[in-house]
PDB file of C-alpha atoms in Angstrom:
ATOM      1  CA  GLU A1431      55.413 123.429 175.349  1.00 70.00           C
ATOM      2  CA  THR A1432      55.548 125.983 172.522  1.00 73.00           C
ATOM      3  CA  GLY A1433      55.391 123.605 169.573  1.00 86.00           C
ATOM      4  CA  VAL A1434      58.804 124.788 168.345  1.00 93.00           C
ATOM      5  CA  THR A1435      61.340 121.978 168.191  1.00 94.00           C
ATOM      6  CA  GLN A1436      65.075 122.273 167.726  1.00 96.00           C
ATOM      7  CA  SER A1437      67.784 119.736 167.047  1.00 96.00           C
ATOM      8  CA  PRO A1438      70.269 118.743 168.184  1.00 97.00           C
ATOM      9  CA  THR A1439      69.801 119.755 171.822  1.00 96.00           C
ATOM     10  CA  HIS A1440      73.504 119.611 172.601  1.00 96.00           C
ATOM     11  CA  LEU A1441      76.605 119.330 170.472  1.00 96.00           C
ATOM     12  CA  ILE A1442      80.345 119.767 170.722  1.00 98.00           C
ATOM     13  CA  LYS A1443      82.522 120.997 167.883  1.00 98.00           C
ATOM     14  CA  THR A1444      86.110 122.132 167.494  1.00 98.00           C
ATOM     15  CA  ARG A1445      87.395 125.445 166.189  1.00 98.00           C
ATOM     16  CA  GLY A1446      87.200 125.759 162.423  1.00 98.00           C
ATOM     17  CA  GLN A1447      84.438 123.208 161.997  1.00 98.00           C
ATOM     18  CA  GLN A1448      80.988 123.887 160.601  1.00 98.00           C
ATOM     19  CA  VAL A1449      77.632 123.274 162.284  1.00 98.00           C
ATOM     20  CA  THR A1450      74.003 123.094 161.152  1.00 98.00           C
ATOM     21  CA  LEU A1451      71.167 123.600 163.620  1.00 98.00           C
ATOM     22  CA  ARG A1452      67.562 122.844 162.777  1.00 98.00           C
ATOM     23  CA  CYS A1453      64.223 124.261 163.821  1.00 97.00           C
ATOM     24  CA  SER A1454      60.637 123.218 163.181  1.00 94.00           C
ATOM     25  CA  SER A1455      58.269 126.076 163.795  1.00 88.00           C
ATOM     26  CA  GLN A1456      54.857 125.842 165.387  1.00 82.00           C
ATOM     27  CA  SER A1457      52.163 124.770 162.954  1.00 80.00           C
ATOM     28  CA  GLY A1458      50.908 127.724 160.912  1.00 80.00           C
ATOM     29  CA  HIS A1459      53.788 130.001 161.896  1.00 85.00           C
ATOM     30  CA  ASN A1460      55.413 131.509 158.811  1.00 86.00           C
ATOM     31  CA  THR A1461      58.241 133.473 160.408  1.00 89.00           C
ATOM     32  CA  VAL A1462      61.334 132.064 162.090  1.00 92.00           C
ATOM     33  CA  SER A1463      63.969 134.037 163.982  1.00 94.00           C
ATOM     34  CA  TRP A1464      67.282 132.846 165.371  1.00 97.00           C
ATOM     35  CA  TYR A1465      68.946 134.157 168.522  1.00 97.00           C
ATOM     36  CA  GLN A1466      72.278 133.484 170.198  1.00 97.00           C
ATOM     37  CA  GLN A1467      72.329 133.435 173.998  1.00 96.00           C
ATOM     38  CA  ALA A1468      75.674 133.374 175.754  1.00 95.00           C
ATOM     39  CA  LEU A1469      75.741 132.110 179.339  1.00 91.00           C
ATOM     40  CA  GLY A1470      74.233 134.612 181.756  1.00 89.00           C
ATOM     41  CA  GLN A1471      73.182 137.041 179.033  1.00 93.00           C
ATOM     42  CA  GLY A1472      70.047 137.872 177.100  1.00 94.00           C
ATOM     43  CA  PRO A1473      69.428 136.496 173.603  1.00 95.00           C
ATOM     44  CA  GLN A1474      70.948 138.398 170.664  1.00 95.00           C
ATOM     45  CA  PHE A1475      69.107 138.571 167.342  1.00 94.00           C
ATOM     46  CA  ILE A1476      70.940 136.799 164.512  1.00 96.00           C
ATOM     47  CA  PHE A1477      68.423 136.930 161.643  1.00 94.00           C
ATOM     48  CA  GLN A1478      64.824 136.339 160.701  1.00 92.00           C
ATOM     49  CA  TYR A1479      63.266 134.406 157.810  1.00 92.00           C
ATOM     50  CA  TYR A1480      59.864 135.111 156.329  1.00 88.00           C
ATOM     51  CA  ARG A1481      58.494 133.285 153.287  1.00 86.00           C
ATOM     52  CA  GLU A1482      61.887 131.674 152.677  1.00 90.00           C
ATOM     53  CA  GLU A1483      63.726 135.019 152.467  1.00 91.00           C
ATOM     54  CA  GLU A1484      66.012 136.649 155.020  1.00 91.00           C
ATOM     55  CA  ASN A1485      64.070 139.506 156.561  1.00 88.00           C
ATOM     56  CA  GLY A1486      66.541 141.361 158.726  1.00 88.00           C
ATOM     57  CA  ARG A1487      69.889 140.526 160.266  1.00 91.00           C
ATOM     58  CA  GLY A1488      71.618 141.438 163.501  1.00 91.00           C
ATOM     59  CA  ASN A1489      75.286 142.200 164.032  1.00 92.00           C
ATOM     60  CA  PHE A1490      76.647 138.790 163.075  1.00 96.00           C
ATOM     61  CA  PRO A1491      79.303 138.000 160.427  1.00 97.00           C
ATOM     62  CA  PRO A1492      78.482 136.307 157.109  1.00 97.00           C
ATOM     63  CA  ARG A1493      79.727 132.944 158.383  1.00 98.00           C
ATOM     64  CA  PHE A1494      76.337 132.812 160.125  1.00 98.00           C
ATOM     65  CA  SER A1495      73.825 131.878 157.441  1.00 97.00           C
ATOM     66  CA  GLY A1496      70.377 130.378 157.293  1.00 96.00           C
ATOM     67  CA  LEU A1497      67.601 128.891 155.261  1.00 96.00           C
ATOM     68  CA  GLN A1498      63.864 128.609 155.506  1.00 95.00           C
ATOM     69  CA  PHE A1499      62.027 125.812 153.724  1.00 93.00           C
ATOM     70  CA  PRO A1500      58.531 125.787 152.158  1.00 91.00           C
ATOM     71  CA  ASN A1501      57.142 124.106 155.280  1.00 89.00           C
ATOM     72  CA  TYR A1502      58.556 127.071 157.287  1.00 90.00           C
ATOM     73  CA  SER A1503      61.178 124.988 159.071  1.00 93.00           C
ATOM     74  CA  SER A1504      64.616 126.557 159.196  1.00 96.00           C
ATOM     75  CA  GLU A1505      68.329 125.905 159.485  1.00 97.00           C
ATOM     76  CA  LEU A1506      71.126 127.953 160.995  1.00 98.00           C
ATOM     77  CA  ASN A1507      74.602 127.288 159.629  1.00 98.00           C
ATOM     78  CA  VAL A1508      77.800 128.538 161.205  1.00 98.00           C
ATOM     79  CA  ASN A1509      81.095 128.121 159.371  1.00 97.00           C
ATOM     80  CA  ALA A1510      84.645 128.391 160.674  1.00 98.00           C
ATOM     81  CA  LEU A1511      83.543 128.009 164.286  1.00 98.00           C
ATOM     82  CA  GLU A1512      85.242 130.150 166.921  1.00 98.00           C
ATOM     83  CA  LEU A1513      85.420 129.623 170.679  1.00 97.00           C
ATOM     84  CA  ASP A1514      83.091 132.605 171.209  1.00 96.00           C
ATOM     85  CA  ASP A1515      80.392 130.857 169.208  1.00 98.00           C
ATOM     86  CA  SER A1516      79.783 128.647 172.241  1.00 97.00           C
ATOM     87  CA  ALA A1517      76.242 129.535 173.274  1.00 97.00           C
ATOM     88  CA  LEU A1518      72.617 128.480 173.341  1.00 97.00           C
ATOM     89  CA  TYR A1519      71.027 128.997 169.924  1.00 98.00           C
ATOM     90  CA  LEU A1520      67.320 129.719 170.135  1.00 97.00           C
ATOM     91  CA  CYS A1521      64.799 129.514 167.363  1.00 96.00           C
ATOM     92  CA  ALA A1522      61.540 131.452 167.656  1.00 94.00           C
ATOM     93  CA  SER A1523      58.489 131.332 165.443  1.00 90.00           C
ATOM     94  CA  SER A1524      55.618 133.739 165.057  1.00 85.00           C
ATOM     95  CA  ARG A1525      52.274 133.497 163.326  1.00 77.00           C
ATOM     96  CA  ASP A1526      51.587 136.827 161.780  1.00 66.00           C
ATOM     97  CA  GLY A1527      54.680 137.472 159.718  1.00 60.00           C
ATOM     98  CA  PRO A1528      57.401 139.866 160.820  1.00 53.00           C
ATOM     99  CA  GLY A1529      54.925 142.281 162.365  1.00 57.00           C
ATOM    100  CA  THR A1530      54.727 142.775 166.088  1.00 58.00           C
ATOM    101  CA  GLY A1531      53.593 139.621 167.746  1.00 67.00           C
ATOM    102  CA  GLU A1532      54.412 137.058 170.338  1.00 78.00           C
ATOM    103  CA  LEU A1533      57.456 134.911 169.690  1.00 86.00           C
ATOM    104  CA  PHE A1534      57.355 131.231 170.587  1.00 90.00           C
ATOM    105  CA  PHE A1535      60.787 129.902 171.455  1.00 93.00           C
ATOM    106  CA  GLY A1536      62.193 126.414 171.179  1.00 94.00           C
ATOM    107  CA  GLU A1537      64.302 124.884 173.940  1.00 93.00           C
ATOM    108  CA  GLY A1538      67.475 125.700 172.045  1.00 95.00           C
ATOM    109  CA  SER A1539      70.581 123.955 170.812  1.00 97.00           C
ATOM    110  CA  ARG A1540      73.546 124.267 173.143  1.00 96.00           C
ATOM    111  CA  LEU A1541      76.770 124.472 171.151  1.00 97.00           C
ATOM    112  CA  THR A1542      80.172 124.074 172.746  1.00 97.00           C
ATOM    113  CA  VAL A1543      83.219 124.923 170.660  1.00 98.00           C
ATOM    114  CA  LEU A1544      86.536 123.530 171.912  1.00 96.00           C
TER     115      LEU A1544
ATOM    116  CA  GLY B 113      70.975 151.944 168.264  1.00 67.00           C
ATOM    117  CA  GLN B 114      69.161 150.405 171.152  1.00 74.00           C
ATOM    118  CA  ASN B 115      70.181 149.972 174.760  1.00 88.00           C
ATOM    119  CA  ILE B 116      68.358 148.107 177.498  1.00 94.00           C
ATOM    120  CA  ASP B 117      69.326 148.046 181.174  1.00 96.00           C
ATOM    121  CA  GLN B 118      67.968 145.827 183.887  1.00 97.00           C
ATOM    122  CA  PRO B 119      69.428 144.630 187.200  1.00 97.00           C
ATOM    123  CA  THR B 120      71.452 141.450 187.067  1.00 96.00           C
ATOM    124  CA  GLU B 121      70.015 139.684 190.073  1.00 97.00           C
ATOM    125  CA  MET B 122      67.344 140.055 192.750  1.00 97.00           C
ATOM    126  CA  THR B 123      66.455 137.937 195.753  1.00 97.00           C
ATOM    127  CA  ALA B 124      63.067 137.843 197.452  1.00 96.00           C
ATOM    128  CA  THR B 125      61.113 135.728 199.904  1.00 97.00           C
ATOM    129  CA  GLU B 126      58.246 133.423 199.038  1.00 97.00           C
ATOM    130  CA  GLY B 127      54.951 135.321 199.294  1.00 97.00           C
ATOM    131  CA  ALA B 128      56.581 138.702 198.851  1.00 97.00           C
ATOM    132  CA  ILE B 129      56.494 141.164 195.939  1.00 97.00           C
ATOM    133  CA  VAL B 130      59.389 141.927 193.609  1.00 97.00           C
ATOM    134  CA  GLN B 131      59.656 144.721 191.035  1.00 98.00           C
ATOM    135  CA  ILE B 132      62.069 144.303 188.137  1.00 98.00           C
ATOM    136  CA  ASN B 133      62.951 147.576 186.443  1.00 98.00           C
ATOM    137  CA  CYS B 134      63.944 148.025 182.819  1.00 98.00           C
ATOM    138  CA  THR B 135      65.147 151.219 181.156  1.00 97.00           C
ATOM    139  CA  TYR B 136      65.544 151.440 177.426  1.00 95.00           C
ATOM    140  CA  GLN B 137      66.786 153.768 174.722  1.00 92.00           C
ATOM    141  CA  THR B 138      65.489 153.295 171.198  1.00 86.00           C
ATOM    142  CA  SER B 139      65.374 155.405 168.066  1.00 81.00           C
ATOM    143  CA  GLY B 140      61.680 154.614 167.701  1.00 81.00           C
ATOM    144  CA  PHE B 141      59.283 152.844 170.017  1.00 81.00           C
ATOM    145  CA  ASN B 142      57.290 149.780 168.993  1.00 81.00           C
ATOM    146  CA  GLY B 143      56.321 148.255 172.281  1.00 89.00           C
ATOM    147  CA  LEU B 144      58.093 146.395 175.060  1.00 92.00           C
ATOM    148  CA  PHE B 145      58.056 142.699 175.877  1.00 93.00           C
ATOM    149  CA  TRP B 146      58.733 140.738 179.045  1.00 96.00           C
ATOM    150  CA  TYR B 147      59.766 137.091 178.879  1.00 95.00           C
ATOM    151  CA  GLN B 148      60.418 134.533 181.605  1.00 97.00           C
ATOM    152  CA  GLN B 149      63.202 131.998 181.205  1.00 96.00           C
ATOM    153  CA  HIS B 150      63.788 129.145 183.628  1.00 95.00           C
ATOM    154  CA  ALA B 151      67.298 127.729 183.703  1.00 92.00           C
ATOM    155  CA  GLY B 152      67.888 125.470 180.723  1.00 86.00           C
ATOM    156  CA  GLU B 153      64.515 126.233 179.178  1.00 89.00           C
ATOM    157  CA  ALA B 154      63.065 128.399 176.420  1.00 90.00           C
ATOM    158  CA  PRO B 155      61.955 131.971 177.119  1.00 93.00           C
ATOM    159  CA  THR B 156      58.174 132.217 177.472  1.00 92.00           C
ATOM    160  CA  PHE B 157      56.073 135.296 176.774  1.00 91.00           C
ATOM    161  CA  LEU B 158      54.730 137.202 179.779  1.00 94.00           C
ATOM    162  CA  SER B 159      53.532 140.567 178.516  1.00 93.00           C
ATOM    163  CA  TYR B 160      53.583 143.185 175.775  1.00 91.00           C
ATOM    164  CA  ASN B 161      53.063 146.888 176.506  1.00 92.00           C
ATOM    165  CA  VAL B 162      52.677 149.521 173.821  1.00 90.00           C
ATOM    166  CA  LEU B 163      50.659 152.142 175.712  1.00 93.00           C
ATOM    167  CA  ASP B 164      51.535 153.857 178.979  1.00 96.00           C
ATOM    168  CA  GLY B 165      50.153 152.388 182.154  1.00 96.00           C
ATOM    169  CA  LEU B 166      49.809 149.184 184.087  1.00 96.00           C
ATOM    170  CA  GLU B 167      48.589 145.900 182.662  1.00 94.00           C
ATOM    171  CA  GLU B 168      47.718 143.154 185.101  1.00 94.00           C
ATOM    172  CA  LYS B 169      47.697 139.439 184.391  1.00 90.00           C
ATOM    173  CA  GLY B 170      47.077 137.451 187.539  1.00 94.00           C
ATOM    174  CA  ARG B 171      50.106 137.651 189.834  1.00 96.00           C
ATOM    175  CA  PHE B 172      52.178 139.423 187.178  1.00 97.00           C
ATOM    176  CA  SER B 173      51.781 143.061 186.125  1.00 97.00           C
ATOM    177  CA  SER B 174      53.778 145.144 183.670  1.00 97.00           C
ATOM    178  CA  PHE B 175      54.056 148.913 183.593  1.00 97.00           C
ATOM    179  CA  LEU B 176      55.256 151.224 180.848  1.00 97.00           C
ATOM    180  CA  SER B 177      56.192 154.907 180.713  1.00 96.00           C
ATOM    181  CA  ARG B 178      57.212 155.839 177.174  1.00 94.00           C
ATOM    182  CA  SER B 179      58.239 159.382 178.120  1.00 93.00           C
ATOM    183  CA  LYS B 180      60.690 158.019 180.704  1.00 95.00           C
ATOM    184  CA  GLY B 181      61.882 155.036 178.664  1.00 95.00           C
ATOM    185  CA  TYR B 182      60.979 152.859 181.606  1.00 96.00           C
ATOM    186  CA  SER B 183      59.115 149.669 182.339  1.00 98.00           C
ATOM    187  CA  TYR B 184      58.780 147.346 185.266  1.00 98.00           C
ATOM    188  CA  LEU B 185      57.514 143.841 185.832  1.00 98.00           C
ATOM    189  CA  LEU B 186      55.807 143.275 189.160  1.00 98.00           C
ATOM    190  CA  LEU B 187      55.603 139.775 190.577  1.00 97.00           C
ATOM    191  CA  LYS B 188      53.189 139.393 193.476  1.00 97.00           C
ATOM    192  CA  GLU B 189      52.687 136.528 195.963  1.00 97.00           C
ATOM    193  CA  LEU B 190      55.996 135.054 194.918  1.00 97.00           C
ATOM    194  CA  GLN B 191      56.237 131.303 194.573  1.00 97.00           C
ATOM    195  CA  MET B 192      59.328 129.123 194.420  1.00 97.00           C
ATOM    196  CA  LYS B 193      58.575 128.364 190.772  1.00 97.00           C
ATOM    197  CA  ASP B 194      59.006 132.077 189.971  1.00 98.00           C
ATOM    198  CA  SER B 195      62.770 131.646 190.378  1.00 98.00           C
ATOM    199  CA  ALA B 196      63.909 132.371 186.825  1.00 97.00           C
ATOM    200  CA  SER B 197      65.458 135.017 184.595  1.00 97.00           C
ATOM    201  CA  TYR B 198      63.185 137.803 183.419  1.00 98.00           C
ATOM    202  CA  LEU B 199      64.038 139.372 180.091  1.00 97.00           C
ATOM    203  CA  CYS B 200      63.015 142.831 178.939  1.00 96.00           C
ATOM    204  CA  ALA B 201      62.994 143.292 175.139  1.00 94.00           C
ATOM    205  CA  VAL B 202      62.110 145.898 172.526  1.00 91.00           C
ATOM    206  CA  PRO B 203      61.662 145.420 168.777  1.00 85.00           C
ATOM    207  CA  LEU B 204      64.471 146.616 166.491  1.00 77.00           C
ATOM    208  CA  ALA B 205      61.877 148.313 164.336  1.00 70.00           C
ATOM    209  CA  ALA B 206      58.185 147.847 163.701  1.00 61.00           C
ATOM    210  CA  GLY B 207      58.104 144.106 163.953  1.00 66.00           C
ATOM    211  CA  ASN B 208      59.192 141.292 166.187  1.00 75.00           C
ATOM    212  CA  LYS B 209      62.967 141.246 165.764  1.00 85.00           C
ATOM    213  CA  LEU B 210      63.820 141.806 169.399  1.00 89.00           C
ATOM    214  CA  THR B 211      66.696 143.395 171.280  1.00 91.00           C
ATOM    215  CA  PHE B 212      66.900 141.835 174.738  1.00 94.00           C
ATOM    216  CA  GLY B 213      68.350 143.140 177.955  1.00 95.00           C
ATOM    217  CA  GLY B 214      70.795 140.979 179.850  1.00 95.00           C
ATOM    218  CA  GLY B 215      68.029 139.511 181.988  1.00 96.00           C
ATOM    219  CA  THR B 216      67.329 139.736 185.706  1.00 97.00           C
ATOM    220  CA  ARG B 217      67.791 136.528 187.635  1.00 97.00           C
ATOM    221  CA  VAL B 218      65.240 136.321 190.437  1.00 98.00           C
ATOM    222  CA  LEU B 219      65.868 133.915 193.289  1.00 97.00           C
ATOM    223  CA  VAL B 220      62.892 133.161 195.521  1.00 97.00           C
ATOM    224  CA  LYS B 221      63.834 131.884 198.967  1.00 96.00           C
ATOM    225  CA  PRO B 222      61.545 130.046 201.420  1.00 95.00           C
TER     226      PRO B 222
END
């Protein structure tokens, strides 16, 4: 139990639709990162939010966007869904800002795009 | 860019020892993480190495050689519950935005 909660746990969408995934970080953690994990692969960094601003982005197109709220919770939005977007989306929070430190992962939201 | 290689799968017997190797290439080095991920669950932190050498934490140990771009995770006295994927990761830069390897799935047999 890491104290990071994500919703929904599972969802099914069709190509072209939009999806919003939510994450509540562990209490006191001010940094939230999002990762995409395809089946049988390691997580890939999407982006990180620190103090409500994007603080670094991986190799993902602009249709992947996010937000961080004053209470440090976060949303990941994906527009114009493609079949390859089917994956487990992991949220991770950390306590000490974007500096080196342990990440605490949520259980993830499993997205299936048909 | 960054590149991380680790074996895809390993099988070992309960009570035995398994060593999971990880080689990495980075433009700068800011430490190396190991995470454990059981099927359908969140990755959980195992270790962080920034200096060369072996760090031991109970049944799990992690080793780092910065000059060789090499790390390993050693699991001793294997238990059935150790069946999981083990992920090697390095930060993209100074910080905790991580690049992960593909993960090594370890299957512990009775």
